């Protein structure tokens, strides 16, 4: 009846996960009770859970990423403490548990923090920058978000019911095969990624179509803001790479569930095929994450330097070059697994070539700053911090891309330091820059600058204190994923790293405090003009937060930096223009499809993990029925009357007149 | 936004390339839907290509079990292929019937498509059952694992397509040729034709190359 699920699945004998899980459950229940008692549930359902508005979905993505960031971060703290005290001792974590923690940390940080964060920002901003009312497929967008949430839920469920994979974040067979991992850990891993992967694919299709087919009048390709370009490149990579992950995990699951032989040791299975497939997805994944961050830096650097982006066209070219080359280097992830010198040489050279377009980008940002009027607001600090950090990460990356060097450094702490260097210094800094930069657009008030700067400096310093020692430990021969060790020279570095971790924890606290303080002072921080940073692209042309329809009518774009030119023009002509003719606007209606579909997906995923077959069928039928019901409805749009549009738009124009008259010239 | 309406100065060609095609604005819904579905189909083809790659890698890994040449019955495959290709034709007929709003021909063509799809599935199911009965099931060797997964994945797509097809017929029956239903019909037709293309690859790679001695 309940498959493999028994009471023994709940780890009553292990206090750490049980207490952590208990706290989370109590907190969740408390929030839920508070919401119900205060009567917020109808509002949440109407305005957020069933919302198909790309801005709301974007916000929910970022919220999901933030919550999961706390979870993944606490895993990191546990690991650093373990390695600091586990010199000639077992430390405080049993090996079983430690292995689950590093696997969960990697999985969560990549799939449920970095991915939803960048997809959330893209969702929020790209339709605004393109000057359109919504993404191409609004309801599908909601489905994609809720499926991602399902994946995150399943991963967290593994904390209390059953176990998580002990295989590392990519679950290499044969370790992840049934013979060596008979428990449900790998199943949790694979099904949560499979379900959230569908969500990611949906988001990718949606954003590619949005950028290619829904641009406002006059928005030619070479007038799109840089963030739209990097969004396009990143989502093209999603569409091309995520199906590979789906296929690979499907093969692994077939091996585990039905006794197939894709990756087994016996009957002719081929483990190297898994390596090739998983990294054919995994390498582009790195660029799926970092390209949007590059776009964010481009926007931030040009806005806060008060200059157009230097070398816009070379930037576009570099972006697309990275998009293509990223698919040609996957083999550098297993130089040491016997591919032979010729293959290694080719992939080593291809890997180093990626540094060229990346270098182009760095120089372009520097030249954008050169001669500009730079304002060091928080987003700009993150961007400059990124440039310094990412260059170091890139240089160590070139080192690892040299096959002979890789034979020494692979699988060591050096590697751990390298990819944290590029992913924290690139993706996370970019996510925080974008968060601070676009927060006023999403909520109508700015974030507190003092706490934001404190958070930046703590993260920046904490990052170096944590990861430079890991480079050193790697050079001294320390391999990664060690539960405990007996080499005395590694120990001091591990202790420094745990101090760095403490500083990073302070940084996270600063971020939380920043949010609380800003919400409390929101009246003082209110952004009435919709353009708090004196921005250059179209998202700043509407109010903050934007009305549900984004723009009262489609803006007419005449060049790069569309809004900057509009401001300059409006100032020259002293607002002597006729009011446009307002029309009725049709917007897509809210729909619970995404939420209901994810509900059934959760049931199905959970049932698959525990082999509860009747429940799997129930989930499948439920998900299919949800879509049929959705397809059956008669009215999928509602109309906002022209009078309302005019009222909202007039108020917005009145608010920003003062600001525009102060704006700089082109 | 009124500011936008007046930004009328010509800045169309800042880099003096000469040709400036002004972007006319967002594309109509039908184009957007079809385009998005094309992107999905491309991603689906990427997934299939992984299974094709796995088949190519594992083709020789028979673990002492039977090879393709001993297992595949080309006559069966020929009938399957004919069924699927003809069903693509009838699917095209259904699209045309929907375009001219002819319910009778629409139902007839869709029913024919459904029937041909079911025959295809029945033949495939019989082939699979026969192989398993002969001790050549997917767990026998890595080669057979790859074979069953690749062909089975295509079969699953056909099954999903038939479910979708029946839903489309029910929708036209209940709601008529409404704009949103026509958009879905466009996507369904694309899906069905794409399955044909993938089958041609399956036919060539799995059955022709795979049965080479």
mmCIF file of C-alpha atoms in Angstrom, chain A residues 132 136-137 201 205 208-209 212-220 223 239-240 243-244 246-247 250-251 254 258-262 267-270 273 277 313 541-542 551-560 563 565-567 569-570 573 577 580 624 628 631-634 636-637 649 652-653 656 660, chain B residues 1-15 17 20-27 29 31-37 39-40 42-44 46-47 50-51 53-55 57-58 61-63 138-143 145-146 148-150 163-164 167 170-171 174-175 178 180-181 183-184:
data_model
loop_
_atom_site.group_PDB
_atom_site.id
_atom_site.type_symbol
_atom_site.label_atom_id
_atom_site.label_comp_id
_atom_site.label_asym_id
_atom_site.label_seq_id
_atom_site.Cartn_x
_atom_site.Cartn_y
_atom_site.Cartn_z
ATOM 1 C CA UNK A 132 5.604 44.534 -23.753
ATOM 2 C CA UNK A 136 4.689 34.795 -24.450
ATOM 3 C CA UNK A 137 2.874 32.137 -22.396
ATOM 4 C CA UNK A 201 12.541 24.018 -19.737
ATOM 5 C CA UNK A 205 10.896 28.173 -24.038
ATOM 6 C CA UNK A 208 13.180 32.607 -25.825
ATOM 7 C CA UNK A 209 9.809 33.127 -27.505
ATOM 8 C CA UNK A 212 12.364 36.708 -30.270
ATOM 9 C CA UNK A 213 8.686 37.407 -30.934
ATOM 10 C CA UNK A 214 7.415 39.990 -28.454
ATOM 11 C CA UNK A 215 9.338 43.212 -28.743
ATOM 12 C CA UNK A 216 7.783 46.639 -28.788
ATOM 13 C CA UNK A 217 7.649 48.791 -31.890
ATOM 14 C CA UNK A 218 11.102 49.752 -33.106
ATOM 15 C CA UNK A 219 12.927 47.401 -30.729
ATOM 16 C CA UNK A 220 15.301 45.849 -33.260
ATOM 17 C CA UNK A 223 18.481 47.991 -29.727
ATOM 18 C CA UNK A 239 16.329 24.799 -24.353
ATOM 19 C CA UNK A 240 19.326 23.002 -25.820
ATOM 20 C CA UNK A 243 16.605 17.976 -22.403
ATOM 21 C CA UNK A 244 20.013 16.305 -22.079
ATOM 22 C CA UNK A 246 16.139 14.959 -18.603
ATOM 23 C CA UNK A 247 17.330 12.109 -20.832
ATOM 24 C CA UNK A 250 15.679 9.127 -17.186
ATOM 25 C CA UNK A 251 18.378 6.597 -18.091
ATOM 26 C CA UNK A 254 15.482 3.248 -15.668
ATOM 27 C CA UNK A 258 13.610 -1.484 -14.034
ATOM 28 C CA UNK A 259 17.046 -3.067 -13.983
ATOM 29 C CA UNK A 260 18.180 -1.527 -17.282
ATOM 30 C CA UNK A 261 21.878 -1.381 -18.176
ATOM 31 C CA UNK A 262 22.772 2.097 -19.350
ATOM 32 C CA UNK A 267 25.745 -6.442 -19.125
ATOM 33 C CA UNK A 268 27.690 -3.877 -21.168
ATOM 34 C CA UNK A 269 26.614 -0.652 -19.475
ATOM 35 C CA UNK A 270 28.893 2.343 -19.987
ATOM 36 C CA UNK A 273 28.482 7.700 -21.294
ATOM 37 C CA UNK A 277 25.891 13.206 -21.121
ATOM 38 C CA UNK A 313 27.946 45.188 -30.468
ATOM 39 C CA UNK A 541 9.755 54.199 -18.138
ATOM 40 C CA UNK A 542 6.806 52.828 -16.204
ATOM 41 C CA UNK A 551 2.727 49.988 -20.340
ATOM 42 C CA UNK A 552 -0.390 52.002 -21.184
ATOM 43 C CA UNK A 553 0.570 51.649 -24.832
ATOM 44 C CA UNK A 554 3.526 50.050 -26.581
ATOM 45 C CA UNK A 555 6.504 52.405 -26.418
ATOM 46 C CA UNK A 556 8.094 53.388 -29.707
ATOM 47 C CA UNK A 557 11.837 52.736 -29.553
ATOM 48 C CA UNK A 558 14.234 54.857 -31.595
ATOM 49 C CA UNK A 559 17.641 53.649 -30.502
ATOM 50 C CA UNK A 560 19.759 51.952 -27.873
ATOM 51 C CA UNK A 563 14.362 55.439 -22.003
ATOM 52 C CA UNK A 565 16.595 59.151 -25.182
ATOM 53 C CA UNK A 566 12.946 59.564 -24.251
ATOM 54 C CA UNK A 567 13.949 61.497 -21.164
ATOM 55 C CA UNK A 569 13.699 64.354 -25.773
ATOM 56 C CA UNK A 570 10.977 65.103 -23.261
ATOM 57 C CA UNK A 573 10.528 69.699 -25.838
ATOM 58 C CA UNK A 577 3.198 66.803 -26.644
ATOM 59 C CA UNK A 580 -1.882 59.529 -26.591
ATOM 60 C CA UNK A 624 -3.573 15.583 -17.160
ATOM 61 C CA UNK A 628 -7.871 19.515 -19.867
ATOM 62 C CA UNK A 631 -8.015 23.970 -22.042
ATOM 63 C CA UNK A 632 -11.788 23.870 -21.576
ATOM 64 C CA UNK A 633 -12.319 27.318 -20.134
ATOM 65 C CA UNK A 634 -14.053 29.887 -22.290
ATOM 66 C CA UNK A 636 -8.989 33.415 -20.725
ATOM 67 C CA UNK A 637 -8.725 37.197 -20.842
ATOM 68 C CA UNK A 649 -0.945 56.546 -16.880
ATOM 69 C CA UNK A 652 2.433 58.147 -13.521
ATOM 70 C CA UNK A 653 3.381 60.944 -15.951
ATOM 71 C CA UNK A 656 7.889 61.716 -13.184
ATOM 72 C CA UNK A 660 12.753 63.956 -16.268
ATOM 73 C CA UNK B 1 4.544 56.777 -21.335
ATOM 74 C CA UNK B 2 3.356 59.803 -23.182
ATOM 75 C CA UNK B 3 7.002 60.709 -23.316
ATOM 76 C CA UNK B 4 7.535 57.798 -25.660
ATOM 77 C CA UNK B 5 5.029 59.020 -28.167
ATOM 78 C CA UNK B 6 6.965 62.206 -28.801
ATOM 79 C CA UNK B 7 10.469 60.769 -29.053
ATOM 80 C CA UNK B 8 10.233 61.211 -32.769
ATOM 81 C CA UNK B 9 13.733 62.192 -33.811
ATOM 82 C CA UNK B 10 15.341 59.843 -36.265
ATOM 83 C CA UNK B 11 18.030 57.738 -34.648
ATOM 84 C CA UNK B 12 17.281 54.674 -36.667
ATOM 85 C CA UNK B 13 20.709 53.793 -37.936
ATOM 86 C CA UNK B 14 23.334 54.944 -35.447
ATOM 87 C CA UNK B 15 26.049 52.746 -36.901
ATOM 88 C CA UNK B 17 25.004 50.274 -41.802
ATOM 89 C CA UNK B 20 17.222 49.534 -41.113
ATOM 90 C CA UNK B 21 14.200 47.307 -40.842
ATOM 91 C CA UNK B 22 12.014 48.765 -38.145
ATOM 92 C CA UNK B 23 10.631 46.158 -35.803
ATOM 93 C CA UNK B 24 6.855 46.381 -36.157
ATOM 94 C CA UNK B 25 5.987 45.334 -32.593
ATOM 95 C CA UNK B 26 4.797 42.146 -30.903
ATOM 96 C CA UNK B 27 3.860 39.281 -33.231
ATOM 97 C CA UNK B 29 -0.754 35.224 -31.020
ATOM 98 C CA UNK B 31 2.719 33.173 -34.643
ATOM 99 C CA UNK B 32 3.887 33.325 -31.038
ATOM 100 C CA UNK B 33 2.187 30.046 -30.140
ATOM 101 C CA UNK B 34 3.499 28.210 -33.183
ATOM 102 C CA UNK B 35 6.993 29.572 -32.658
ATOM 103 C CA UNK B 36 7.059 28.596 -28.993
ATOM 104 C CA UNK B 37 5.910 25.124 -29.866
ATOM 105 C CA UNK B 39 11.183 25.622 -29.750
ATOM 106 C CA UNK B 40 9.653 22.912 -27.567
ATOM 107 C CA UNK B 42 13.550 21.281 -30.930
ATOM 108 C CA UNK B 43 14.174 20.597 -27.248
ATOM 109 C CA UNK B 44 12.318 17.315 -27.579
ATOM 110 C CA UNK B 46 17.583 17.151 -28.373
ATOM 111 C CA UNK B 47 16.253 14.688 -25.817
ATOM 112 C CA UNK B 50 20.567 11.648 -26.358
ATOM 113 C CA UNK B 51 18.779 8.319 -26.646
ATOM 114 C CA UNK B 53 23.602 8.626 -28.924
ATOM 115 C CA UNK B 54 23.140 6.047 -26.184
ATOM 116 C CA UNK B 55 21.961 3.539 -28.780
ATOM 117 C CA UNK B 57 27.350 3.847 -28.021
ATOM 118 C CA UNK B 58 25.750 0.662 -26.730
ATOM 119 C CA UNK B 61 27.319 -4.127 -26.060
ATOM 120 C CA UNK B 62 25.207 -7.257 -26.384
ATOM 121 C CA UNK B 63 26.803 -9.014 -23.394
ATOM 122 C CA UNK B 138 15.517 -4.614 -21.989
ATOM 123 C CA UNK B 139 17.376 -6.041 -18.979
ATOM 124 C CA UNK B 140 19.187 -8.658 -21.107
ATOM 125 C CA UNK B 141 21.999 -6.380 -22.340
ATOM 126 C CA UNK B 142 22.965 -2.727 -22.656
ATOM 127 C CA UNK B 143 22.189 -2.913 -26.383
ATOM 128 C CA UNK B 145 18.286 -1.450 -22.927
ATOM 129 C CA UNK B 146 19.116 1.298 -25.406
ATOM 130 C CA UNK B 148 13.786 -0.488 -25.834
ATOM 131 C CA UNK B 149 14.299 2.984 -24.371
ATOM 132 C CA UNK B 150 14.698 4.763 -27.702
ATOM 133 C CA UNK B 163 -4.504 11.312 -26.009
ATOM 134 C CA UNK B 164 -4.008 14.852 -27.262
ATOM 135 C CA UNK B 167 -8.851 15.827 -26.534
ATOM 136 C CA UNK B 170 -13.637 16.603 -28.029
ATOM 137 C CA UNK B 171 -12.743 20.278 -27.918
ATOM 138 C CA UNK B 174 -17.783 21.042 -27.664
ATOM 139 C CA UNK B 175 -16.487 24.481 -28.661
ATOM 140 C CA UNK B 178 -12.412 28.828 -31.879
ATOM 141 C CA UNK B 180 -7.460 29.242 -29.257
ATOM 142 C CA UNK B 181 -8.498 25.746 -30.325
ATOM 143 C CA UNK B 183 -3.818 27.390 -32.216
ATOM 144 C CA UNK B 184 -3.770 24.126 -30.271
#
